[in-house]
Coordinates of C-alpha atoms (C1' of nucleotides) in Angstrom, one line a residue:
Chain Q
X61 CA 18.3 -12.6 -16.2
X62 CA 16.7 -15.4 -18.1
X63 CA 19.2 -18.2 -17.3
X64 CA 16.6 -20.1 -15.0
X65 CA 14.1 -19.8 -17.9
X66 CA 16.3 -21.2 -20.4
X67 CA 17.6 -24.1 -17.9
X68 CA 13.9 -25.0 -17.6
X69 CA 13.4 -24.8 -21.5
X70 CA 16.5 -26.6 -22.4
X71 CA 15.7 -29.5 -20.1
X72 CA 12.3 -30.1 -21.8
X73 CA 13.5 -29.4 -25.5
X74 CA 16.8 -29.0 -26.6
X75 CA 17.5 -25.5 -28.1
X76 CA 20.4 -24.1 -30.3
X77 CA 21.9 -20.8 -29.2
X78 CA 20.1 -19.0 -32.5
X79 CA 16.5 -20.3 -31.1
X80 CA 17.3 -19.1 -27.8
X81 CA 18.0 -15.8 -28.9
X82 CA 15.2 -15.8 -31.1
X83 CA 13.0 -16.9 -28.0
X84 CA 14.4 -14.2 -25.9
X85 CA 13.0 -11.2 -28.7
X86 CA 9.5 -12.6 -27.2
X87 CA 10.3 -12.3 -23.7
X88 CA 10.3 -9.4 -21.4
X89 CA 11.3 -9.0 -17.5
X90 CA 9.3 -7.7 -14.9
X91 CA 10.2 -7.2 -11.4
X92 CA 7.6 -7.3 -8.9
X93 CA 7.6 -6.5 -5.4
X94 CA 6.1 -8.3 -2.3
X95 CA 2.6 -7.8 -2.0
X96 CA 2.0 -6.2 -5.6
X97 CA -0.7 -7.8 -8.1
X98 CA 0.4 -9.3 -10.9
X99 CA -3.3 -10.2 -12.0
X100 CA -6.6 -8.9 -10.4
X101 CA -10.1 -10.9 -10.4
X102 CA -11.7 -9.3 -13.3
X103 CA -8.9 -8.3 -15.4
X104 CA -7.8 -10.2 -18.1
X105 CA -4.8 -12.5 -17.7
X106 CA -2.2 -11.2 -20.3
X107 CA 0.5 -13.1 -19.7
X108 CA 2.6 -16.3 -18.6
X109 CA 5.0 -15.8 -15.8
X110 CA 8.1 -17.8 -15.3
X111 CA 9.7 -17.1 -11.6
X112 CA 13.0 -16.6 -11.9
X113 CA 13.7 -15.6 -8.1
X114 CA 11.0 -15.0 -5.6
X115 CA 7.4 -16.5 -5.0
X116 CA 3.9 -15.9 -6.0
X117 CA 0.7 -17.6 -5.1
X118 CA -2.6 -17.4 -6.9
X119 CA -6.2 -17.6 -5.1
X120 CA -9.9 -17.0 -5.6
X121 CA -12.1 -14.8 -3.0
X122 CA -15.0 -16.3 -1.8
X123 CA -18.6 -14.6 -0.7
X124 CA -17.4 -14.5 2.8
X125 CA -14.0 -12.6 1.4
X126 CA -12.0 -16.1 2.8
X127 CA -9.0 -16.7 0.5
X128 CA -8.7 -19.7 -1.3
X129 CA -4.9 -20.4 -2.4
X130 CA -4.9 -23.0 -5.5
X131 CA -1.3 -22.3 -6.4
X132 CA 2.2 -21.4 -5.2
X133 CA 5.1 -20.5 -7.5
X134 CA 8.6 -20.5 -6.4
X135 CA 11.8 -20.4 -8.5
X136 CA 11.6 -22.1 -12.0
X137 CA 7.6 -22.3 -11.9
X138 CA 5.2 -20.7 -14.2
X139 CA 1.8 -19.0 -12.8
X140 CA -1.1 -17.6 -14.8
X141 CA -4.8 -17.4 -14.8
X142 CA -4.7 -20.1 -17.8
X143 CA -8.3 -19.8 -18.2
X144 CA -8.5 -15.9 -18.6
X145 CA -5.4 -15.8 -20.8
X146 CA -6.6 -18.5 -23.2
X147 CA -10.0 -17.4 -23.6
X148 CA -9.9 -13.8 -22.9
X149 CA -12.4 -13.7 -20.1
X150 CA -12.0 -11.7 -17.1
X151 CA -9.8 -13.4 -14.5
X152 CA -11.5 -15.4 -11.3
X153 CA -8.6 -15.2 -9.5
X154 CA -6.1 -12.9 -7.9
X155 CA -2.3 -13.2 -8.2
X156 CA 0.4 -11.6 -6.2
X157 CA 3.8 -11.6 -4.6
X158 CA 5.0 -13.3 -1.5
X159 CA 8.5 -11.8 -1.9
X160 CA 10.1 -9.2 -4.0
X161 CA 10.2 -11.4 -7.4
X162 CA 11.4 -11.5 -10.6
X163 CA 9.3 -13.2 -13.6
X164 CA 9.9 -13.7 -17.0
X165 CA 7.0 -12.9 -18.9
X166 CA 5.4 -14.1 -22.1
X167 CA 2.3 -12.4 -23.5
X168 CA -0.6 -14.2 -25.6
X169 CA 1.1 -12.7 -28.7
X170 CA 4.1 -14.0 -28.1
X171 CA 2.9 -17.5 -27.1
X172 CA 0.7 -18.0 -30.3
X173 CA 3.2 -16.7 -32.4
X174 CA 5.8 -19.0 -30.9
X175 CA 3.8 -22.0 -30.8
X176 CA 2.7 -21.4 -34.9
X177 CA 6.2 -20.6 -35.8
X178 CA 8.4 -22.9 -33.4
X179 CA 7.4 -26.6 -33.1
X180 CA 9.9 -27.2 -29.9
X181 CA 7.9 -24.5 -28.1
X182 CA 4.8 -26.5 -29.0
X183 CA 6.7 -29.3 -27.2
X184 CA 7.6 -27.2 -24.4
X185 CA 3.8 -25.9 -23.9
X186 CA 2.8 -29.5 -24.3
X187 CA 5.1 -30.8 -21.9
X188 CA 4.2 -28.0 -19.3
X189 CA 0.7 -28.5 -19.5
X190 CA 1.0 -31.9 -19.1
X191 CA 3.0 -31.9 -15.9
X192 CA 0.6 -29.4 -14.5
X193 CA -2.4 -32.0 -15.1
X194 CA -0.7 -34.6 -13.6
X195 CA 0.2 -32.6 -10.6
X196 CA -3.4 -31.3 -10.4
X197 CA -4.8 -34.8 -10.7
X198 CA -2.7 -36.0 -7.8
X199 CA -4.0 -33.4 -5.6
X200 CA -7.4 -34.0 -6.5
X201 CA -6.8 -37.9 -5.7
X202 CA -4.9 -36.9 -2.8
X203 CA -7.7 -34.5 -1.2
X204 CA -10.5 -37.1 -1.7
X205 CA -9.1 -39.9 -0.1
X206 CA -6.9 -38.6 2.7
X207 CA -7.1 -37.6 6.1
X208 CA -5.9 -33.6 6.6
X209 CA -2.9 -35.3 8.4
X210 CA -1.4 -37.5 5.7
X211 CA -2.2 -34.4 3.3
X212 CA -0.1 -32.7 5.3
X213 CA 3.1 -34.7 5.4
X214 CA 2.3 -35.5 1.7
X215 CA 2.7 -31.7 1.2
X216 CA 5.6 -31.4 3.4
X217 CA 7.3 -34.2 1.7
X218 CA 5.9 -33.1 -2.2
X219 CA 7.5 -29.3 -1.4
X220 CA 9.8 -29.1 1.6
X221 CA 10.8 -25.2 0.0
X222 CA 7.5 -23.8 -0.2
X223 CA 6.8 -25.3 3.7
X224 CA 9.8 -23.1 4.6
X225 CA 9.1 -19.8 2.9
X226 CA 5.5 -19.5 3.3
X227 CA 3.4 -18.8 6.3
X228 CA 1.4 -21.5 7.6
X229 CA -2.1 -20.0 7.1
X230 CA -1.3 -19.7 3.4
X231 CA -0.3 -23.5 3.6
X232 CA -3.5 -24.4 5.1
X233 CA -5.7 -22.3 2.6
X234 CA -3.9 -24.3 -0.2
X235 CA -5.0 -27.4 1.6
X236 CA -8.6 -26.6 2.0
X237 CA -8.3 -26.5 5.9
X238 CA -8.5 -23.5 8.2
X239 CA -5.7 -22.3 10.2
X240 CA -6.3 -23.4 13.2
X241 CA -7.2 -27.0 11.8
X242 CA -3.5 -27.1 10.4
X243 CA -2.0 -25.6 13.6
X244 CA -3.5 -29.0 15.6
X245 CA -2.4 -31.1 12.9
X246 CA 0.8 -30.0 13.1
X247 CA 0.8 -30.3 17.0
X248 CA -0.6 -34.0 16.7
X249 CA 2.1 -34.9 14.2
X250 CA 4.8 -33.5 16.4
X251 CA 3.5 -35.4 19.4
X252 CA 4.3 -39.0 17.7
Chain G
X126 CA -16.4 -46.7 -36.5
X127 CA -14.1 -43.9 -36.1
X128 CA -16.7 -41.1 -36.6
X129 CA -16.9 -39.5 -33.4
X130 CA -12.8 -39.8 -33.1
X131 CA -12.3 -37.6 -36.2
X132 CA -15.4 -35.4 -35.8
X133 CA -13.5 -34.3 -32.6
X134 CA -10.0 -34.4 -33.9
X135 CA -11.1 -32.1 -36.6
X136 CA -12.9 -30.0 -34.6
X137 CA -9.3 -28.8 -32.9
X138 CA -7.0 -29.3 -35.9
X139 CA -8.4 -29.1 -39.4
X140 CA -7.2 -32.4 -41.6
X141 CA -7.0 -33.6 -45.0
X142 CA -8.6 -37.1 -45.8
X143 CA -5.0 -38.3 -46.5
X144 CA -4.1 -37.1 -43.0
X145 CA -6.9 -38.6 -41.6
X146 CA -6.2 -41.9 -43.4
X147 CA -2.9 -41.6 -42.2
X148 CA -3.6 -41.4 -38.7
X149 CA -6.1 -44.0 -38.9
X150 CA -3.4 -47.1 -39.9
X151 CA -2.3 -46.0 -36.0
X152 CA -5.6 -46.6 -34.3
X153 CA -7.2 -49.6 -33.4
X154 CA -10.9 -50.1 -32.2
X155 CA -12.1 -52.1 -29.2
X156 CA -15.4 -53.3 -28.2
X157 CA -15.7 -53.6 -24.1
X158 CA -18.5 -55.1 -22.1
X159 CA -20.0 -53.6 -19.0
X160 CA -17.9 -54.2 -16.5
X161 CA -14.8 -55.1 -17.7
X162 CA -11.7 -53.8 -17.1
X163 CA -9.6 -51.6 -19.8
X164 CA -7.1 -51.2 -16.8
X165 CA -6.4 -52.9 -13.5
X166 CA -4.1 -51.0 -10.7
X167 CA -0.6 -52.3 -10.7
X168 CA -0.8 -53.0 -14.8
X169 CA 0.9 -50.5 -16.8
X170 CA -1.6 -48.1 -18.9
X171 CA -0.8 -49.2 -22.6
X172 CA -3.5 -46.9 -24.6
X173 CA -5.3 -43.8 -24.4
X174 CA -9.1 -44.6 -24.8
X175 CA -11.5 -42.5 -27.0
X176 CA -15.1 -43.2 -26.1
X177 CA -17.0 -43.9 -29.5
X178 CA -19.8 -45.4 -27.8
X179 CA -20.5 -45.8 -24.0
X180 CA -19.5 -45.2 -20.8
X181 CA -16.7 -45.8 -18.3
X182 CA -14.9 -44.8 -15.5
X183 CA -11.7 -44.6 -13.9
X184 CA -11.1 -45.1 -10.3
X185 CA -8.6 -45.8 -7.3
X186 CA -9.3 -48.4 -4.5
X187 CA -8.1 -47.1 -1.1
X188 CA -6.9 -49.0 2.0
X189 CA -10.7 -49.6 3.3
X190 CA -11.7 -51.0 -0.1
X191 CA -13.5 -47.4 -0.7
X192 CA -13.6 -46.9 -4.5
X193 CA -13.2 -43.3 -5.2
X194 CA -14.1 -42.2 -8.8
X195 CA -11.6 -39.7 -10.5
X196 CA -13.5 -39.4 -13.8
X197 CA -15.8 -40.4 -15.8
X198 CA -16.0 -40.9 -20.0
X199 CA -18.8 -41.1 -21.9
X200 CA -19.3 -40.8 -26.2
X201 CA -16.2 -38.3 -27.6
X202 CA -14.2 -38.0 -24.5
X203 CA -10.8 -39.7 -23.8
X204 CA -9.7 -41.9 -20.6
X205 CA -6.6 -43.1 -19.4
X206 CA -3.8 -43.2 -16.3
X207 CA -2.0 -40.9 -18.2
X208 CA 0.9 -41.1 -15.6
X209 CA 1.1 -44.5 -15.8
X210 CA 0.8 -44.1 -19.9
X211 CA 3.5 -41.5 -20.0
X212 CA 6.1 -43.1 -17.3
X213 CA 5.5 -46.7 -17.9
X214 CA 5.1 -46.9 -14.1
X215 CA 2.2 -49.3 -12.4
X216 CA -1.4 -47.5 -12.9
X217 CA -2.7 -46.5 -9.6
X218 CA -6.4 -46.2 -11.1
X219 CA -8.8 -49.1 -12.5
X220 CA -10.5 -48.1 -15.3
X221 CA -14.0 -50.2 -16.3
X222 CA -17.0 -49.9 -18.6
X223 CA -20.3 -48.9 -17.1
X224 CA -22.1 -50.2 -20.3
X225 CA -20.9 -52.1 -23.3
X226 CA -18.8 -49.9 -25.4
X227 CA -16.5 -48.7 -28.3
X228 CA -13.3 -47.4 -28.0
X229 CA -10.6 -46.1 -30.4
X230 CA -7.2 -46.8 -28.7
X231 CA -4.1 -45.1 -29.6
X232 CA -0.8 -47.5 -28.3
X233 CA 2.2 -45.3 -26.4
X234 CA 4.4 -46.3 -30.0
X235 CA 1.9 -44.7 -32.1
X236 CA 1.1 -41.6 -30.2
X237 CA 4.7 -40.8 -29.7
X238 CA 5.1 -41.3 -33.6
X239 CA 2.4 -39.2 -34.3
X240 CA 3.8 -36.5 -32.0
X241 CA 7.1 -36.4 -33.7
X242 CA 6.3 -36.8 -37.2
X243 CA 2.8 -35.2 -37.4
X244 CA 2.7 -31.7 -35.9
X245 CA -1.3 -31.3 -36.2
X246 CA -1.4 -34.2 -33.7
X247 CA 0.9 -32.6 -31.2
X248 CA -1.3 -29.5 -31.6
X249 CA -4.5 -32.0 -30.9
X250 CA -2.5 -33.3 -27.7
X251 CA -1.9 -29.9 -26.6
X252 CA -5.4 -28.8 -26.9
X253 CA -6.7 -31.7 -25.2
X254 CA -4.9 -31.9 -22.1
X255 CA -5.1 -28.0 -21.8
X256 CA -8.7 -28.5 -21.8
X257 CA -8.5 -31.2 -19.3
X258 CA -6.4 -29.4 -17.0
X259 CA -8.7 -26.4 -17.2
X260 CA -11.8 -29.0 -16.2
X261 CA -9.7 -30.5 -13.1
X262 CA -8.7 -26.8 -11.8
X263 CA -12.6 -26.0 -11.9
X264 CA -13.2 -29.0 -9.9
X265 CA -10.4 -28.4 -7.6
X266 CA -11.6 -25.2 -7.0
X267 CA -15.2 -26.4 -6.6
X268 CA -14.2 -28.8 -4.3
X269 CA -12.9 -26.2 -1.8
X270 CA -14.9 -23.1 -2.2
X271 CA -18.5 -24.6 -2.3
X272 CA -21.1 -26.7 -0.3
X273 CA -22.0 -30.5 -1.2
X274 CA -25.3 -28.9 -2.3
X275 CA -23.9 -26.0 -4.7
X276 CA -21.5 -28.9 -6.0
X277 CA -24.3 -31.2 -7.0
X278 CA -26.1 -28.1 -8.8
X279 CA -23.0 -27.5 -10.6
X280 CA -22.5 -30.8 -11.5
X281 CA -25.9 -31.6 -12.7
X282 CA -25.8 -28.1 -14.8
X283 CA -22.6 -29.3 -16.5
X284 CA -22.7 -33.1 -17.2
X285 CA -26.5 -33.3 -17.3
X286 CA -26.0 -36.7 -19.6
X287 CA -23.5 -38.7 -16.9
X288 CA -26.3 -37.8 -14.4
X289 CA -28.5 -39.3 -16.3
X290 CA -26.6 -42.6 -17.4
X291 CA -24.6 -43.2 -14.4
X292 CA -25.9 -44.5 -10.7
X293 CA -25.9 -42.1 -8.1
X294 CA -23.4 -43.8 -5.9
X295 CA -21.1 -43.2 -8.1
X296 CA -21.7 -39.6 -8.9
X297 CA -21.6 -39.7 -4.8
X298 CA -17.8 -40.6 -5.0
X299 CA -17.0 -38.7 -7.8
X300 CA -18.1 -35.8 -5.8
X301 CA -16.5 -36.9 -2.7
X302 CA -19.6 -37.7 -1.2
X303 CA -21.0 -40.5 0.3
X304 CA -24.2 -42.1 -1.1
X305 CA -26.2 -41.4 1.9
X306 CA -24.9 -37.9 1.7
X307 CA -25.8 -37.5 -2.1
X308 CA -29.4 -38.9 -1.4
X309 CA -29.9 -36.1 1.4
X310 CA -28.5 -33.3 -0.6
X311 CA -31.2 -34.5 -3.4
X312 CA -34.1 -34.3 -1.2
X313 CA -33.1 -31.1 0.4
X314 CA -32.9 -29.6 -3.0
X315 CA -36.4 -31.2 -4.5
X316 CA -38.1 -29.9 -1.4
X317 CA -37.3 -26.0 -2.0
Chain J
dA233 C1' 10.6 3.2 20.8
dA234 C1' 6.2 2.4 20.3
dA235 C1' 1.8 1.2 17.8
dG236 C1' 0.0 -2.2 15.4
dA237 C1' -0.5 -5.5 11.9
dG238 C1' 0.2 -10.1 10.9
dC239 C1' 0.6 -14.4 13.1
dA240 C1' 0.5 -19.2 15.3
dT241 C1' -1.7 -21.3 19.1
dT242 C1' -5.0 -23.2 22.5
dG243 C1' -9.6 -23.8 24.2
dA244 C1' -14.9 -24.2 24.1
dT245 C1' -18.5 -24.9 21.0
dC246 C1' -21.2 -25.9 16.6
dT247 C1' -22.2 -28.3 12.4
dA248 C1' -21.6 -30.8 8.0
dA249 C1' -21.0 -35.0 6.4
dA250 C1' -19.6 -40.2 7.7
dT251 C1' -20.8 -44.1 9.7
dC252 C1' -23.8 -47.5 11.3
dA253 C1' -28.3 -49.7 10.8
dA254 C1' -32.5 -51.0 8.6
dT255 C1' -35.7 -51.4 4.9
dG256 C1' -37.7 -51.6 0.0
dC257 C1' -37.4 -51.6 -4.4
dT258 C1' -35.4 -53.1 -8.9
dT259 C1' -32.5 -55.5 -11.5
dT260 C1' -29.5 -59.5 -12.5
dT261 C1' -28.2 -64.2 -12.5
dA262 C1' -28.9 -68.8 -11.4
Chain Y
dT259 C1' -38.9 -67.9 -11.4
dA260 C1' -36.8 -67.6 -7.1
dA261 C1' -32.6 -65.8 -4.8
dA262 C1' -29.3 -62.5 -4.5
dA263 C1' -27.1 -58.4 -5.6
dG264 C1' -27.4 -54.0 -6.4
dC265 C1' -29.4 -49.7 -5.5
dA266 C1' -31.7 -45.4 -3.1
dT267 C1' -33.7 -44.1 1.2
dT268 C1' -34.6 -43.0 5.7
dG269 C1' -33.1 -42.8 10.7
dA270 C1' -29.8 -42.6 14.9
dT271 C1' -25.2 -41.6 15.9
dT272 C1' -20.3 -40.1 16.0
dT273 C1' -16.5 -37.5 14.4
dA274 C1' -13.4 -34.4 11.5
dG275 C1' -12.9 -30.3 11.0
dA276 C1' -15.0 -25.1 11.0
dT277 C1' -16.2 -21.4 14.0
dC278 C1' -15.7 -18.3 17.4
dA279 C1' -12.7 -16.2 20.9
dA280 C1' -8.7 -15.2 23.3
dT281 C1' -3.8 -14.4 24.4
dG282 C1' 1.0 -13.7 23.3
dC283 C1' 4.9 -13.3 19.8
dT284 C1' 7.2 -10.9 16.0
dC285 C1' 7.9 -8.6 12.4
dT286 C1' 6.7 -3.9 10.0
dT287 C1' 5.9 0.8 9.9
dT288 C1' 6.1 5.0 12.0

DNA sequence: AAAGAGCATTGATCTAAATCAATGCTTTTA
DNA sequence: TAAAAGCATTGATTTAGATCAATGCTCTTT
């Protein structure tokens, strides 16, 4: 059940069996069905969710009821409204399941206690957030300096597994394009 | 000389005099004149720089020689090409000084040794990168869901000190706009 | 099996911002 | 102090992508 989670953890910081068992006492499992919310805008985000199986997305909704997807999470990825989680402020994002999914949850109190008592967990957290920061920076850079076509090519190259499992209009949203525009971009690409 | 740096450090993790003295042995000071490079694309980024005084920017240059500013750093901020710093790959960004500046530098070896020997330094690093991640996410969200006008208003509200010290065309670049467009945006705003 | 929702595609039109171009500052540099 | 570089502004034109609208297809749900 926790296999992927501990695989991911061990790839960042080497843990003994005892340490793994100890961490396990802080975790909970959750199954969530397709279309169900893990978090709704306005609620406080209580957990960091690691995806063992399935797929989720985080998105905001603007004044015109348009959805803006800011993140996908497949197996092996983590998803949360980190700002809400850390500050306790109401979430500005929704998170829901794109497929029936299995999650490993870390509550705020578990997270804080592990940070304070287990240096390796802090290292794990630091490495995770560093990776997330770098990914976000790359994304921001590409938004500013590339055309829609280049960005789509980059996306496909970087996340082929997402492209295969997620509807196109959501990928369009993630890339900041309308579904119509992405459709035309794809047509242009395929005709070359 | 290190006053701002330790002020910043202490605001995140409480340190004794001894701990501060210890950390100080890992730091170096550097003065850099306006227009000088701290880092050039293609070189490996060797340091994380904390700005004690002055102002710097990080930017990339695209195929058409257009500059894309990705970050400003004034007093109290940190600047680096973190990807290059961490991986040792050639930098994809340039960093130069917008004003004569004074920096506190942390080398890679200093950074690694402090991370491994001083838990508080790791906590400091984790909190810093978390803040940077959240700021970046906010920026990405605003690029996707707001008009140029809203984004400029947000920028001014969030970073009034930058707006005062940095030329407009650089702010335009930071926001992903041309100088002409920013000029017109400002005109529109001021006439309301 | 029928009805409906969700989705991708294509066409026509519109619009925000980019591009090209010129002008008059102000600040550097020689 | 003259020349040049850097900068902000304004105008005219172009363009990438958005918006509006319609169609057919494929899943769900009943």
